[in-house]
Short mmCIF file of C-alpha atoms and ligand atoms in Angstrom, two decimals:
data_model
loop_
_atom_site.label_atom_id
_atom_site.label_comp_id
_atom_site.label_asym_id
_atom_site.label_seq_id
_atom_site.Cartn_x
_atom_site.Cartn_y
_atom_site.Cartn_z
CA MET B 17 3.18 -99.17 27.75
CA HIS B 18 0.02 -100.99 26.63
CA VAL B 19 0.38 -103.75 24.03
CA VAL B 20 -2.63 -104.96 22.02
CA VAL B 21 -2.23 -107.90 19.67
CA ASN B 22 -4.76 -107.77 16.84
CA ALA B 23 -5.27 -110.49 14.25
CA ALA B 24 -7.85 -112.12 12.01
CA ALA B 25 -8.06 -115.91 12.25
CA SER B 26 -10.11 -118.48 10.38
CA ALA B 27 -12.64 -120.56 12.31
CA ASP B 28 -9.82 -123.11 12.78
CA GLY B 29 -7.35 -120.52 14.11
CA LYS B 30 -5.17 -119.99 11.04
CA LEU B 31 -3.80 -116.57 10.08
CA SER B 32 -3.25 -117.59 6.46
CA SER B 33 -2.80 -120.70 4.31
CA ARG B 34 0.26 -122.93 4.06
CA ARG B 35 1.33 -120.75 1.12
CA ARG B 36 1.65 -117.86 3.61
CA GLU B 37 -0.24 -115.51 1.33
CA GLN B 38 -2.52 -112.85 2.75
CA ILE B 39 -6.13 -114.07 2.90
CA ALA B 40 -9.25 -111.92 3.31
CA ILE B 41 -10.60 -113.44 6.51
CA SER B 42 -12.60 -110.42 7.64
CA GLY B 43 -14.70 -107.82 5.83
CA ALA B 44 -15.41 -104.08 5.68
CA GLU B 45 -16.59 -103.73 9.29
CA ASP B 46 -13.51 -105.36 10.72
CA PHE B 47 -11.26 -103.47 8.30
CA ALA B 48 -12.70 -100.19 9.66
CA ARG B 49 -12.25 -101.39 13.25
CA VAL B 50 -8.58 -102.26 12.57
CA ASP B 51 -8.07 -98.84 10.97
CA ARG B 52 -9.50 -97.13 14.10
CA LEU B 53 -7.24 -99.21 16.33
CA ARG B 54 -4.22 -98.19 14.22
CA ALA B 55 -5.28 -94.54 14.43
CA ASP B 56 -5.46 -94.85 18.24
CA SER B 57 -1.95 -96.35 18.44
CA ASP B 58 1.49 -94.77 18.72
CA ALA B 59 3.12 -97.68 16.88
CA VAL B 60 2.15 -100.70 14.80
CA VAL B 61 4.46 -103.72 15.09
CA VAL B 62 4.93 -106.74 12.79
CA GLY B 63 7.49 -109.50 12.39
CA VAL B 64 9.67 -109.60 9.29
CA GLY B 65 7.80 -112.75 8.19
CA THR B 66 4.71 -110.61 7.68
CA VAL B 67 6.68 -107.96 5.77
CA LEU B 68 8.11 -110.63 3.45
CA ALA B 69 4.74 -112.38 2.97
CA ASP B 70 2.35 -109.44 2.67
CA ASP B 71 4.41 -106.25 2.18
CA PRO B 72 1.91 -104.28 4.33
CA HIS B 73 1.91 -100.49 4.46
CA LEU B 74 0.57 -100.31 8.03
CA THR B 75 -0.81 -96.79 7.60
CA VAL B 76 -4.21 -95.38 8.58
CA LYS B 77 -6.45 -95.66 5.52
CA ASP B 78 -9.34 -93.35 6.53
CA GLU B 79 -8.50 -89.70 5.79
CA THR B 80 -10.85 -88.54 8.60
CA LEU B 81 -8.86 -90.55 11.14
CA ARG B 82 -5.57 -89.17 9.81
CA ALA B 83 -6.96 -85.61 9.96
CA LYS B 84 -8.02 -86.20 13.58
CA ARG B 85 -4.49 -87.29 14.45
CA ARG B 86 -3.05 -84.17 12.79
CA LYS B 87 -5.52 -81.98 14.69
CA ASN B 88 -4.26 -83.54 17.93
CA ASP B 89 -0.65 -82.68 16.96
CA ARG B 90 0.20 -86.29 16.27
CA PRO B 91 1.87 -87.62 13.10
CA GLU B 92 -0.89 -88.63 10.68
CA ASN B 93 0.21 -92.27 10.88
CA PRO B 94 1.52 -94.24 13.86
CA ALA B 95 5.17 -95.28 13.79
CA ARG B 96 5.84 -98.65 12.14
CA VAL B 97 8.06 -101.25 13.76
CA VAL B 98 9.50 -104.41 12.17
CA VAL B 99 11.09 -107.10 14.36
CA ASP B 100 13.82 -108.34 12.05
CA SER B 101 16.98 -109.97 13.53
CA SER B 102 19.23 -109.85 10.50
CA GLY B 103 17.70 -106.94 8.56
CA ARG B 104 15.88 -109.00 5.92
CA THR B 105 13.34 -106.22 5.31
CA PRO B 106 13.72 -105.31 1.61
CA THR B 107 14.80 -101.70 1.06
CA ASP B 108 11.75 -101.23 -1.19
CA ALA B 109 9.28 -102.62 1.37
CA ALA B 110 6.09 -100.55 1.76
CA VAL B 111 6.82 -100.08 5.49
CA LEU B 112 9.97 -98.16 4.58
CA ASP B 113 8.23 -95.46 2.54
CA ASP B 114 8.00 -91.94 3.94
CA ALA B 115 4.39 -92.15 5.17
CA ALA B 116 5.55 -92.63 8.77
CA THR B 117 8.60 -93.13 10.94
CA THR B 118 9.79 -96.73 10.86
CA TYR B 119 11.86 -98.52 13.47
CA LEU B 120 13.66 -101.75 12.65
CA CYS B 121 14.39 -103.86 15.72
CA LEU B 122 17.52 -105.81 14.77
CA SER B 123 19.83 -108.13 16.67
CA GLU B 124 23.63 -108.28 16.65
CA ALA B 125 23.22 -110.78 13.77
CA ALA B 126 22.41 -107.96 11.33
CA SER B 127 25.46 -107.33 9.14
CA VAL B 128 27.14 -103.98 8.69
CA ASP B 129 26.01 -104.05 5.04
CA ARG B 130 22.34 -104.60 5.88
CA ARG B 131 22.48 -101.87 8.51
CA ALA B 132 24.00 -99.46 6.02
CA ALA B 133 21.35 -100.32 3.40
CA LEU B 134 18.48 -99.73 5.85
CA ALA B 135 19.79 -96.86 8.00
CA ASP B 136 18.59 -94.00 5.80
CA ARG B 137 15.06 -95.40 5.60
CA ALA B 138 14.51 -96.43 9.23
CA ALA B 139 15.69 -95.87 12.79
CA LEU B 140 17.64 -98.92 13.89
CA ILE B 141 17.33 -100.47 17.35
CA THR B 142 19.58 -103.38 18.31
CA ALA B 143 18.60 -105.87 21.01
CA GLY B 144 19.70 -109.50 21.38
CA ASP B 145 22.53 -111.59 19.95
CA GLU B 146 20.90 -113.90 17.38
CA ARG B 147 17.19 -113.13 17.61
CA VAL B 148 15.67 -109.84 18.67
CA ASP B 149 15.35 -109.73 22.46
CA LEU B 150 11.85 -108.30 22.75
CA LEU B 151 11.99 -106.90 26.30
CA PRO B 152 14.86 -104.45 25.66
CA ALA B 153 13.56 -103.76 22.14
CA PHE B 154 10.15 -102.72 23.51
CA ALA B 155 11.84 -100.73 26.30
CA ALA B 156 13.73 -98.82 23.59
CA LEU B 157 10.44 -98.11 21.78
CA GLN B 158 8.96 -96.83 25.02
CA GLU B 159 11.94 -94.49 25.42
CA GLN B 160 10.93 -93.01 22.06
CA GLY B 161 7.55 -92.11 23.59
CA LEU B 162 5.69 -95.02 22.00
CA GLU B 163 3.20 -96.12 24.67
CA ARG B 164 0.16 -97.49 22.85
CA ILE B 165 1.38 -100.41 20.79
CA MET B 166 -0.65 -102.44 18.30
CA VAL B 167 0.85 -105.72 17.08
CA GLU B 168 -0.46 -106.96 13.72
CA GLY B 169 1.25 -110.36 13.60
CA GLY B 170 2.33 -112.81 12.55
CA GLY B 171 2.11 -115.98 14.57
CA GLU B 172 5.84 -116.32 15.34
CA LEU B 173 6.08 -112.82 16.77
CA ILE B 174 2.78 -113.10 18.67
CA PHE B 175 3.97 -116.25 20.44
CA SER B 176 7.28 -114.61 21.43
CA LEU B 177 5.49 -111.56 22.79
CA PHE B 178 3.31 -113.77 24.99
CA GLU B 179 6.41 -115.69 26.06
CA ALA B 180 8.09 -112.41 27.06
CA GLY B 181 4.99 -111.38 29.04
CA LEU B 182 4.58 -108.25 26.92
CA VAL B 183 0.94 -108.64 25.83
CA ASP B 184 -1.86 -106.83 27.68
CA GLU B 185 -4.74 -107.52 25.33
CA LEU B 186 -5.57 -109.88 22.46
CA ARG B 187 -8.22 -108.94 19.92
CA VAL B 188 -8.96 -111.66 17.42
CA PHE B 189 -11.58 -111.58 14.73
CA VAL B 190 -12.62 -115.18 14.08
CA GLY B 191 -13.97 -115.25 10.55
CA PRO B 192 -16.31 -117.51 8.59
CA LYS B 193 -13.64 -119.49 6.72
CA LEU B 194 -11.86 -122.74 7.33
CA ILE B 195 -8.25 -122.82 6.10
CA GLY B 196 -6.67 -125.94 7.58
CA GLY B 197 -3.14 -127.20 7.02
CA ARG B 198 -0.63 -128.27 9.66
CA ASP B 199 1.93 -125.86 8.23
CA ALA B 200 -0.39 -122.88 7.96
CA PRO B 201 0.46 -120.06 10.42
CA THR B 202 -1.73 -119.93 13.50
CA LEU B 203 -2.39 -117.15 15.98
CA ALA B 204 0.54 -118.23 18.15
CA ASP B 205 3.26 -120.39 16.59
CA GLY B 206 6.84 -120.51 17.88
CA ASP B 207 7.65 -123.51 20.08
CA GLY B 208 4.34 -123.30 21.92
CA PHE B 209 3.86 -123.47 25.67
CA VAL B 210 4.00 -126.79 27.54
CA ALA B 211 3.36 -125.34 31.00
CA GLU B 212 2.45 -122.00 32.53
CA PHE B 213 0.08 -121.25 29.68
CA PRO B 214 -0.88 -117.56 29.63
CA SER B 215 -4.39 -117.14 31.03
CA LEU B 216 -6.88 -114.91 29.28
CA GLU B 217 -10.02 -113.22 30.58
CA LEU B 218 -12.79 -112.70 28.05
CA ALA B 219 -13.62 -108.99 28.07
CA GLU B 220 -15.95 -108.59 25.06
CA VAL B 221 -17.69 -110.55 22.34
CA ASP B 222 -19.06 -108.77 19.26
CA ARG B 223 -20.62 -110.14 16.08
CA LEU B 224 -19.41 -108.54 12.85
CA ASP B 225 -18.67 -109.47 9.23
CA GLY B 226 -20.31 -112.87 9.70
CA GLY B 227 -17.83 -113.77 12.42
CA VAL B 228 -17.00 -112.79 15.96
CA LEU B 229 -14.55 -110.36 17.52
CA LEU B 230 -13.14 -111.68 20.78
CA THR B 231 -11.39 -109.25 23.11
CA TRP B 232 -9.25 -111.01 25.71
CA ARG B 233 -7.29 -109.41 28.55
CA VAL B 234 -4.13 -111.18 29.59
CA ALA B 235 -4.45 -112.18 33.24
CA ASP B 236 -1.60 -111.18 35.60
P1 NAP J 27 6.09 -113.04 11.72
O1 NAP J 27 5.61 -113.42 13.06
O2 NAP J 27 5.50 -111.84 11.05
O3 NAP J 27 7.67 -112.82 11.73
C1 NAP J 27 8.47 -113.80 12.34
C2 NAP J 27 9.92 -113.47 12.13
O4 NAP J 27 10.28 -112.36 12.96
C3 NAP J 27 10.81 -114.59 12.58
O5 NAP J 27 10.91 -115.60 11.59
C4 NAP J 27 12.11 -113.87 12.84
O6 NAP J 27 12.82 -113.75 11.60
C5 NAP J 27 11.65 -112.48 13.26
N1 NAP J 27 11.91 -112.35 14.68
C6 NAP J 27 12.97 -111.69 15.22
N2 NAP J 27 12.98 -111.80 16.53
C7 NAP J 27 11.91 -112.55 16.86
C8 NAP J 27 11.43 -113.00 18.10
N3 NAP J 27 12.02 -112.68 19.27
N4 NAP J 27 10.35 -113.78 18.10
C9 NAP J 27 9.72 -114.09 16.94
N5 NAP J 27 10.13 -113.70 15.73
C10 NAP J 27 11.23 -112.91 15.70
O7 NAP J 27 6.00 -114.27 10.67
P2 NAP J 27 5.04 -115.51 10.52
O8 NAP J 27 4.69 -116.12 11.80
O9 NAP J 27 5.63 -116.33 9.43
O10 NAP J 27 3.71 -114.84 9.97
C11 NAP J 27 3.55 -114.47 8.62
C12 NAP J 27 2.26 -115.03 8.12
O11 NAP J 27 1.18 -114.53 8.93
C13 NAP J 27 1.94 -114.63 6.71
O12 NAP J 27 1.35 -115.72 6.06
C14 NAP J 27 0.92 -113.51 6.86
O13 NAP J 27 0.04 -113.45 5.76
C15 NAP J 27 0.20 -113.94 8.10
N6 NAP J 27 -0.41 -112.83 8.86
C16 NAP J 27 -1.74 -112.86 9.06
C17 NAP J 27 -2.33 -111.88 9.85
C18 NAP J 27 -3.79 -111.94 10.16
O14 NAP J 27 -4.27 -111.11 10.97
N7 NAP J 27 -4.54 -112.85 9.61
C19 NAP J 27 -1.56 -110.84 10.37
C20 NAP J 27 -0.19 -110.84 10.10
C21 NAP J 27 0.38 -111.85 9.35
P3 NAP J 27 14.40 -113.47 11.72
O15 NAP J 27 14.98 -114.64 12.45
O16 NAP J 27 14.88 -113.32 10.34
O17 NAP J 27 14.52 -112.23 12.52
#
């Protein structure tokens, strides 16, 4: 399995404002790059915080890219995965439409009622008691044949994935905006590291959309 975390951050490292609304940090060039990365992936993963804040669809937007996937005998969109301990994903969320297979990674905390409400719209995976235990959850995704994984945020999930040692690559577009705010989500939130900080190796630097795309490999 190869896990790429992709995000757009402001110049000061924020993923959105303190209101947690989606903000256009990048532009058309980066949008197209993200679409290509999705089209190259077997699954796109987000935390339930992102579903509740942005209601993303997580599908491939470019018809040419979808046609290429079909030609290669792949579903036209990658699978969608939401990490969602108690099943808070609304049943009318865009990720639960029929454009692609959706997996909900739940924990034992998800009630029987929530499971029943979600089970006919998504495949349910259970890992962990209170919060989703990411290592077994990702192992279960791999068992479904999902090898190339793209993570699209948010900051809570990204931190946990680094903590679990699951990230191979970090691609962050740093855009020409300053958002600020101590409560605004950053690229990696959670509790933060106080020791044994993950080390990154800079693999590529590209200028686009008035900002810079940084590609980091996670050092072993
Ligand atoms: P998030 O990372 O999308 O989701 C976090 C939630 O996932 C947690 O609160 C938790 O909710 C659930 N979860 C379950 N197991 C977990 C685990 N092991 N580790 C971490 N989380 C786990 O939410 P967020 O950090 O609040 O990010 C949302 C914000 O980021 C929004 O403002 C959105 O606009 C922004 N965003 C920006 C970008 C960008 O590229 N700029 C991309 C995505 C999102 P439960 O306890 O209920 O399970």
